[in-house]
Coordinates of C-alpha atoms and ligand atoms in Angstrom, one line a residue:
M1 CA -9.0 25.6 -6.8
K2 CA -7.2 26.5 -3.8
L3 CA -4.9 25.0 -1.3
S4 CA -4.1 26.1 2.0
F5 CA -1.8 24.7 4.8
H6 CA -2.8 24.6 8.5
G7 CA -0.2 22.7 9.9
A8 CA 3.1 20.9 9.2
A9 CA 3.8 24.8 7.7
R10 CA 7.5 25.3 8.5
T11 CA 7.6 22.2 11.3
V12 CA 7.5 18.9 11.4
T13 CA 4.0 18.5 13.1
G14 CA -0.1 19.2 13.0
T15 CA 0.0 17.9 9.2
K16 CA -3.2 19.5 7.7
H17 CA -3.8 20.5 3.8
L18 CA -6.9 21.8 2.8
L19 CA -7.8 21.8 -1.1
T20 CA -11.0 24.1 -2.1
L21 CA -12.5 23.5 -5.4
D22 CA -14.2 26.6 -7.0
N23 CA -17.6 25.0 -6.0
G24 CA -16.6 25.5 -2.5
K25 CA -16.3 21.8 -1.7
K26 CA -13.3 21.2 0.9
Y27 CA -10.9 18.0 0.9
L28 CA -8.7 17.6 3.7
L29 CA -5.2 16.0 3.3
D30 CA -4.4 14.5 6.8
C31 CA -5.8 15.8 10.0
G32 CA -2.6 15.7 12.2
M33 CA -2.5 16.8 15.9
F34 CA 0.6 19.4 17.0
Q35 CA 3.0 17.5 19.3
G36 CA 6.1 18.6 21.4
M37 CA 5.5 22.5 20.1
G38 CA 6.0 23.5 24.1
A39 CA 3.7 26.0 25.1
E40 CA 2.1 27.1 21.9
T41 CA 1.0 23.3 21.3
D42 CA -2.6 23.5 23.1
A43 CA -3.7 26.4 21.0
L44 CA -2.2 25.1 18.0
N45 CA -4.3 22.2 18.5
N46 CA -7.4 23.8 19.4
E47 CA -8.1 26.0 16.4
F48 CA -8.3 24.2 13.0
G49 CA -7.8 27.6 11.2
F50 CA -11.0 26.4 9.1
D51 CA -14.6 25.0 9.6
A52 CA -14.9 21.1 10.4
K53 CA -18.4 21.1 9.2
G54 CA -17.6 22.5 5.9
V55 CA -15.0 19.7 5.0
Y56 CA -16.4 17.2 2.6
C57 CA -14.0 14.3 2.9
V58 CA -10.3 13.5 4.4
F59 CA -7.6 11.5 2.4
L60 CA -5.3 10.2 5.2
S61 CA -1.7 9.4 4.3
H62 CA -0.8 7.0 7.2
A63 CA -1.5 6.6 11.0
H64 CA 0.9 8.4 12.8
I65 CA -0.4 10.9 15.1
D66 CA 1.2 14.1 13.5
H67 CA -1.2 13.0 10.6
S68 CA -4.2 11.5 12.1
G69 CA -4.5 12.7 15.6
L70 CA -7.2 15.5 15.4
I71 CA -9.4 13.3 13.3
P72 CA -11.8 12.7 16.4
K73 CA -11.5 16.2 17.2
L74 CA -12.9 17.2 13.2
V75 CA -15.8 14.6 13.8
K76 CA -16.3 16.1 17.4
E77 CA -16.9 19.5 15.9
G78 CA -19.0 18.1 13.1
F79 CA -17.1 16.9 10.5
T80 CA -19.4 13.9 9.2
G81 CA -17.7 13.1 5.7
K82 CA -15.8 9.7 4.5
I83 CA -12.1 9.2 5.7
Y84 CA -10.4 7.3 2.8
S85 CA -7.2 5.3 4.0
T86 CA -5.4 1.9 3.4
Q87 CA -6.7 -1.0 5.4
A88 CA -3.4 -1.0 7.2
T89 CA -3.7 2.6 8.2
K90 CA -7.2 2.1 9.3
D91 CA -6.1 -0.5 12.0
L92 CA -3.1 1.4 13.2
S93 CA -5.2 4.8 13.3
E94 CA -7.6 2.8 15.6
I95 CA -5.3 1.8 18.1
L96 CA -3.2 4.9 17.9
L97 CA -6.4 7.1 18.3
Y98 CA -7.6 5.0 21.3
D99 CA -4.5 5.9 22.9
S100 CA -4.3 9.2 22.3
A101 CA -7.4 9.9 23.6
E102 CA -6.8 7.9 26.9
I103 CA -3.4 9.5 27.0
Q104 CA -5.2 13.1 27.0
V105 CA -8.0 12.4 29.1
S106 CA -5.2 11.0 31.9
E107 CA -3.1 13.6 31.5
A108 CA -5.9 16.2 31.7
D109 CA -6.9 14.5 35.2
Y110 CA -3.4 14.2 36.3
M111 CA -2.7 18.2 35.6
N112 CA -6.1 19.3 37.0
K113 CA -5.3 17.3 40.3
R114 CA -1.8 19.1 40.4
R115 CA -3.3 22.6 40.0
G116 CA -6.3 22.0 42.2
A117 CA -3.9 23.1 44.9
T118 CA -3.4 26.4 43.1
N119 CA -6.6 27.2 41.5
G120 CA -5.0 27.2 37.9
E121 CA -7.0 26.7 35.0
A122 CA -8.5 23.4 34.1
C123 CA -7.0 21.3 31.4
H124 CA -9.4 19.5 29.0
A125 CA -8.7 16.6 26.5
L126 CA -9.4 17.3 23.2
Y127 CA -11.4 14.3 22.8
T128 CA -12.6 11.3 24.3
V129 CA -12.9 7.6 23.6
D130 CA -16.8 8.1 22.2
D131 CA -15.5 10.4 19.7
V132 CA -12.6 8.5 18.3
V133 CA -15.6 5.4 18.2
A134 CA -17.7 8.2 16.1
A135 CA -14.6 8.7 13.8
M136 CA -13.5 4.9 13.3
S137 CA -17.2 4.8 11.7
L138 CA -16.4 6.9 9.0
F139 CA -13.2 5.1 7.7
E140 CA -13.4 3.9 3.8
T141 CA -10.7 1.6 3.1
I142 CA -9.1 1.7 -0.4
E143 CA -6.1 -0.3 -2.2
Y144 CA -2.9 0.8 -3.2
N145 CA -2.7 1.8 -7.0
E146 CA -6.1 1.8 -7.9
W147 CA -8.1 5.4 -8.8
V148 CA -11.2 5.8 -6.7
K149 CA -14.0 8.3 -7.6
I150 CA -14.7 10.3 -4.6
D151 CA -17.3 12.3 -6.5
E152 CA -18.1 13.9 -9.9
D153 CA -14.8 16.2 -9.6
V154 CA -12.4 14.6 -7.8
E155 CA -10.6 10.9 -7.8
V156 CA -7.6 9.8 -5.9
M157 CA -5.1 6.7 -6.1
Y158 CA -2.6 5.7 -3.1
S159 CA 0.8 5.1 -4.0
N160 CA 3.2 3.4 -1.5
A161 CA 5.1 5.9 0.5
G162 CA 7.4 3.4 2.4
H163 CA 7.4 5.0 5.4
L164 CA 5.0 3.1 7.9
I165 CA 2.8 0.0 7.2
G166 CA -0.3 1.1 5.1
S167 CA 1.5 4.4 4.4
A168 CA 0.7 6.5 1.1
A169 CA 1.4 9.5 -0.9
I170 CA -2.1 10.7 -2.2
N171 CA -2.2 11.3 -5.9
I172 CA -5.5 13.6 -6.7
R173 CA -7.2 14.4 -10.2
A174 CA -9.4 17.3 -9.8
T175 CA -11.6 18.5 -12.5
E176 CA -13.0 22.0 -12.8
N177 CA -14.5 23.8 -16.0
G178 CA -13.5 20.5 -18.1
K179 CA -9.6 21.0 -16.7
T180 CA -7.8 18.1 -14.7
T181 CA -5.5 19.2 -12.2
A182 CA -3.0 16.4 -10.8
I183 CA -2.0 17.4 -7.3
T184 CA 0.2 14.8 -5.4
F185 CA 0.8 14.6 -1.8
S186 CA 3.8 13.0 -0.4
G187 CA 2.5 12.4 3.1
D188 CA 5.9 10.9 5.0
V189 CA 8.3 9.5 2.7
G190 CA 10.2 6.5 3.5
R191 CA 13.9 5.3 2.8
Y192 CA 14.8 3.4 -0.3
R193 CA 17.0 1.4 2.1
S194 CA 14.3 0.7 5.0
A195 CA 15.1 -2.1 7.4
L196 CA 11.5 -3.6 6.9
L197 CA 9.6 -1.9 4.4
Q198 CA 9.5 -1.9 0.6
P199 CA 10.9 1.4 -0.9
P200 CA 8.5 4.1 -2.0
A201 CA 6.5 3.8 -5.2
E202 CA 6.8 6.0 -8.4
F203 CA 3.6 8.3 -8.6
P204 CA 2.1 10.1 -11.8
Q205 CA 2.8 13.0 -13.0
A206 CA 1.6 16.1 -11.2
D207 CA 1.0 19.7 -11.6
Y208 CA 1.5 20.2 -7.7
V209 CA 3.7 18.3 -5.6
I210 CA 3.0 18.7 -1.9
L211 CA 6.4 17.2 -0.1
E212 CA 7.7 16.6 3.2
S213 CA 10.8 18.0 4.0
T214 CA 12.0 16.8 7.7
Y215 CA 15.3 15.6 6.3
G216 CA 15.8 18.1 3.5
D217 CA 19.2 19.4 4.4
K218 CA 20.7 16.4 6.1
M219 CA 21.9 12.8 4.9
H220 CA 21.4 9.5 7.7
D221 CA 24.2 8.3 9.3
I222 CA 24.7 5.2 7.5
A223 CA 28.4 4.4 8.2
F224 CA 27.2 2.8 11.5
S225 CA 23.9 0.6 11.2
T226 CA 21.5 0.6 13.6
I227 CA 22.4 -2.7 14.9
E228 CA 25.7 -1.8 15.6
N229 CA 24.9 1.3 17.3
L230 CA 22.4 -0.2 19.7
E231 CA 24.9 -2.8 20.7
K232 CA 27.4 -0.3 21.8
W233 CA 24.9 1.6 23.7
I234 CA 23.5 -1.7 25.6
K235 CA 27.2 -2.8 26.2
R236 CA 28.2 0.7 27.7
I237 CA 25.2 1.6 29.7
C238 CA 23.6 -1.9 30.8
I239 CA 26.4 -4.2 31.0
K240 CA 29.9 -2.1 32.0
R241 CA 28.0 0.8 34.0
G242 CA 24.9 -1.4 35.2
G243 CA 22.6 1.2 34.5
K244 CA 18.8 1.8 32.9
L245 CA 18.7 2.2 28.7
I246 CA 15.6 4.4 28.1
I247 CA 14.6 4.3 24.3
P248 CA 11.9 6.6 23.6
A249 CA 10.1 5.4 20.4
F250 CA 7.2 5.6 18.3
S251 CA 4.8 3.0 19.2
V252 CA 4.1 2.4 15.6
G253 CA 6.7 1.7 13.7
R254 CA 10.0 2.7 15.2
T255 CA 9.2 0.3 18.4
Q256 CA 9.1 -2.8 15.9
E257 CA 12.1 -1.5 13.7
I258 CA 14.3 -1.5 17.3
L259 CA 12.7 -5.1 18.1
Y260 CA 13.7 -6.5 14.9
S261 CA 17.2 -5.0 15.2
L262 CA 17.7 -6.7 18.7
N263 CA 16.1 -9.4 17.0
Q264 CA 18.9 -9.5 14.2
L265 CA 21.4 -9.4 17.3
E266 CA 20.2 -12.3 18.7
L267 CA 20.4 -14.1 15.4
E268 CA 23.8 -13.1 15.1
H269 CA 24.6 -14.1 18.8
R270 CA 25.5 -10.8 19.8
L271 CA 22.7 -9.8 21.9
P272 CA 23.5 -9.1 25.4
E273 CA 21.7 -11.1 27.9
L274 CA 19.3 -8.8 29.9
N275 CA 15.8 -7.9 30.6
Y276 CA 14.3 -6.0 27.6
F277 CA 11.2 -4.0 28.2
V278 CA 8.8 -3.1 25.8
D279 CA 6.6 -0.6 28.0
S280 CA 4.0 0.6 25.8
P281 CA 0.3 -1.3 25.2
L282 CA 0.1 0.7 22.1
G283 CA 3.5 -0.8 20.8
T284 CA 2.5 -4.1 21.8
K285 CA -0.8 -3.9 19.7
A286 CA 0.8 -2.3 16.8
T287 CA 3.5 -5.1 16.7
E288 CA 0.4 -7.6 16.2
V289 CA -0.9 -5.4 13.5
I290 CA 2.5 -5.3 11.4
K291 CA 2.9 -9.0 11.9
S292 CA -0.4 -9.4 9.8
Y293 CA 0.9 -7.3 6.8
K294 CA 3.8 -8.9 5.8
N295 CA 3.0 -8.3 2.4
D296 CA 4.4 -5.0 2.6
Y297 CA 7.7 -6.3 4.4
N298 CA 10.8 -5.4 2.1
D299 CA 12.6 -8.7 0.1
R300 CA 15.4 -8.9 3.1
L301 CA 12.6 -9.2 5.6
Q302 CA 10.6 -11.6 3.6
N303 CA 13.9 -14.0 3.5
I304 CA 14.5 -13.7 7.2
L305 CA 10.9 -14.9 7.9
K306 CA 11.8 -17.8 6.0
I307 CA 14.4 -18.9 9.4
D308 CA 12.8 -16.9 12.0
E309 CA 8.8 -16.8 11.9
D310 CA 8.6 -14.0 14.5
P311 CA 11.3 -11.2 13.7
F312 CA 10.1 -8.8 16.4
L313 CA 10.6 -11.6 19.1
F314 CA 14.0 -12.7 21.0
K315 CA 15.2 -14.2 24.5
G316 CA 14.6 -11.3 27.6
L317 CA 11.9 -9.7 25.7
K318 CA 9.1 -8.7 27.9
Y319 CA 5.7 -6.8 27.0
V320 CA 4.6 -4.3 30.2
D321 CA 0.7 -4.0 29.8
T322 CA -0.9 -2.5 33.1
A323 CA -0.3 0.6 34.4
D324 CA 0.7 -0.7 37.6
D325 CA 3.3 -3.1 36.0
S326 CA 4.8 0.0 34.4
K327 CA 5.3 1.8 37.7
Q328 CA 7.0 -1.1 39.1
L329 CA 9.1 -0.7 35.9
V330 CA 10.0 2.7 37.1
E331 CA 11.2 1.4 40.4
Y332 CA 13.0 -1.3 38.8
K333 CA 16.9 -1.0 39.9
E334 CA 18.3 -3.7 37.3
P335 CA 20.4 -2.8 34.4
C336 CA 17.8 -3.2 31.5
V337 CA 16.8 -2.0 28.3
I338 CA 13.1 -0.1 28.4
I339 CA 11.7 0.7 24.9
S340 CA 8.7 3.2 25.4
S341 CA 6.7 5.8 24.0
S342 CA 6.1 8.8 22.9
G343 CA 9.3 9.4 20.6
T344 CA 9.9 12.8 21.6
A345 CA 9.7 11.6 25.3
D346 CA 6.5 14.4 25.5
A347 CA 3.9 12.1 26.8
G348 CA 3.1 8.8 27.6
R349 CA 4.8 6.3 30.0
V350 CA 8.2 7.2 28.6
K351 CA 8.4 10.5 30.3
H352 CA 8.2 8.8 34.0
H353 CA 10.9 6.8 33.0
I354 CA 13.1 9.7 32.0
F355 CA 11.9 11.1 35.5
S356 CA 13.0 8.6 37.7
C357 CA 16.4 7.7 35.7
I358 CA 17.5 11.4 34.5
D359 CA 19.4 12.4 37.5
G360 CA 21.6 8.7 37.3
E361 CA 25.0 9.2 35.8
A362 CA 24.8 5.1 35.2
N363 CA 21.5 5.5 33.1
A364 CA 21.2 7.1 29.5
V365 CA 18.3 8.0 27.1
L366 CA 18.7 7.4 23.5
M367 CA 16.5 9.1 21.3
S368 CA 15.5 6.8 18.2
G369 CA 14.1 9.6 15.9
Y370 CA 13.6 13.2 14.9
C371 CA 13.0 15.4 18.1
Q372 CA 11.5 19.3 17.8
P373 CA 13.7 21.2 19.6
S374 CA 11.2 22.4 22.0
S375 CA 10.1 19.0 23.0
L376 CA 11.5 17.1 26.1
G377 CA 13.4 15.0 23.6
G378 CA 14.9 18.0 21.5
R379 CA 15.8 20.0 24.9
L380 CA 18.0 16.6 26.0
L381 CA 19.6 16.6 22.8
N382 CA 20.7 20.3 22.6
G383 CA 22.4 19.4 26.0
A384 CA 19.8 21.0 28.6
Q385 CA 21.4 20.8 32.0
Q386 CA 18.1 20.6 33.9
V387 CA 14.6 19.9 32.3
E388 CA 10.8 20.3 33.4
I389 CA 9.1 17.4 33.8
F390 CA 5.6 17.0 35.4
G391 CA 6.3 20.4 36.7
D392 CA 9.5 19.5 38.4
T393 CA 13.0 20.8 37.6
C394 CA 15.3 17.9 37.1
N395 CA 19.1 17.6 36.7
V396 CA 20.2 16.1 33.6
K397 CA 22.9 13.5 34.9
A398 CA 22.1 10.7 32.5
E399 CA 23.8 10.2 29.0
V400 CA 21.5 11.6 26.0
G401 CA 22.4 10.4 22.7
Q402 CA 20.4 9.6 19.3
I403 CA 20.4 7.0 16.7
K404 CA 20.4 8.8 13.7
S405 CA 20.3 5.9 11.4
M406 CA 16.9 4.8 12.4
S407 CA 14.6 7.5 10.6
A408 CA 11.5 6.0 9.1
H409 CA 11.7 9.3 6.8
G410 CA 13.9 9.8 3.8
D411 CA 17.0 12.0 3.9
S412 CA 17.5 14.6 1.1
D413 CA 18.8 12.1 -1.3
D414 CA 15.6 9.9 -0.7
L415 CA 13.4 12.8 -1.0
C416 CA 15.1 13.9 -4.3
R417 CA 14.9 10.2 -5.6
F418 CA 10.9 10.3 -4.5
V419 CA 10.4 13.3 -6.9
G420 CA 12.7 11.9 -9.7
C421 CA 9.9 10.1 -11.7
Q422 CA 8.6 13.7 -12.1
D423 CA 9.2 15.9 -15.5
T424 CA 10.2 18.8 -13.9
E425 CA 8.9 21.1 -16.5
K426 CA 5.3 19.6 -16.2
V427 CA 5.2 20.6 -12.0
K428 CA 4.2 24.1 -12.1
T429 CA 4.9 24.1 -7.9
V430 CA 6.5 21.9 -5.1
F431 CA 5.2 23.0 -1.8
L432 CA 7.5 21.8 1.0
V433 CA 6.0 21.1 4.0
H434 CA 6.7 19.0 7.5
G435 CA 10.2 20.3 7.6
E436 CA 11.8 23.0 9.7
Y437 CA 12.3 26.1 7.7
L438 CA 16.2 26.0 7.4
A439 CA 15.9 22.5 5.9
Q440 CA 13.2 23.4 3.9
Q441 CA 15.4 26.2 2.3
E442 CA 18.4 23.5 1.4
L443 CA 16.2 21.2 -0.2
A444 CA 14.0 24.1 -2.0
A445 CA 17.6 25.3 -3.5
R446 CA 18.7 21.6 -4.6
L447 CA 15.1 21.0 -6.2
N448 CA 15.9 24.1 -8.2
R449 CA 19.1 23.0 -9.5
K450 CA 17.2 19.8 -10.5
G451 CA 14.5 21.9 -12.6
F452 CA 11.8 22.4 -10.5
E453 CA 11.6 25.9 -10.9
K454 CA 9.1 26.8 -8.3
V455 CA 9.1 25.7 -4.7
E456 CA 7.1 27.3 -2.1
M457 CA 7.6 27.0 1.6
P458 CA 4.1 27.7 3.0
S459 CA 3.8 29.4 6.6
M460 CA 0.6 28.6 8.9
H461 CA -2.8 29.0 7.3
Q462 CA -1.4 30.5 3.9
E463 CA -3.5 29.8 0.9
F464 CA -2.4 29.7 -2.8
I465 CA -4.6 29.9 -5.6
L466 CA -3.7 26.8 -8.1
E467 CA -3.9 27.8 -11.7
Ligands
LIG501 ZN1 4.9 9.4 9.7

């Protein structure tokens, strides 16, 4: 059998790994969209590097768009198989994919209007809401920790990855010529000390491990907690300077973690009196879904539920729904906190907030997660004095910062702990994916020292024969 890598290869986005048996059957692990890759992004999303019609089924690890975002395009190009995921992943994917289609269509319209005057080449959305409807009809949900027979050669078991509600590591047993090969794909690995979720679960012994490596070379900042960090930023920017604090945040996962932290401040009577806005209809919907999977919460959060029935709701919190309300908020001059997506600031409503605030010294943009260097968030974090937004050059006068304690990804220690359940001598190869090359090299060296003899860092479209 063969394993090929068509995304998240020496980068952190666009996850797509293809397992091909000798009989030609193809099983796709995630079908993620590339995001924040600058000028390359469109080209990367246009070409899969394999034929969509030839894929037998999709195993989806979790709902984040960099893992699920091209499923509707796969369907549009002729894929008709099943898409396996947990129920929570299906629920979250549904709202994320509809949102993705809507954003693409409206951004294409916006760019086409702007380009109209210059006769530039027209922009096209990768897919529309109709393709999302078709994709959702192919989902088949499975429970954690149960082996499911996919066909006569392949069975699969999802184990909790602790990264997002419903997130899973995908454990595959594929049998060829009487010999079974065990392959585990980590998906994204969560943290063993997550604010909200249960820690990643152990997984069965594998011959091959495909391991994410986002923070392969880093340890999370736990000297200051997220709660203390948020309190300091809110007090400095909003209370002292009277500015607006813009927090770009993924709508699913990160937004709820921020709301939970602000709610904690309220429980401890430390929350500054202000208006707090969630300007993301998707964030609003995702919060409702996440509230309905309380069994996935960790013990600490289960205990908080006993004294606070809604740990994501506090005084001053307002949800912004319509596009008109969002436009009004862009014009709003009072000090406030705005949590809006996307997390890398490359798309979505947050881009408009940054566009209007970035030249004001009193304001701040506080990144809440990892940003690829080429994304708008990444460029701001790298200290750019000027950035291009909607085709305009903007001077960066607002303060830019990052809360590093907040990642939903495990750090280097967490990743090593995750694979710590394996007998290293039985693992033939660890493939590192979903990480920048430098981070991967450090993690590879660390895994070597732990006894994993062979660690590969696949490049885009690289193919490996699994013995
Ligand atoms: Zn993820």
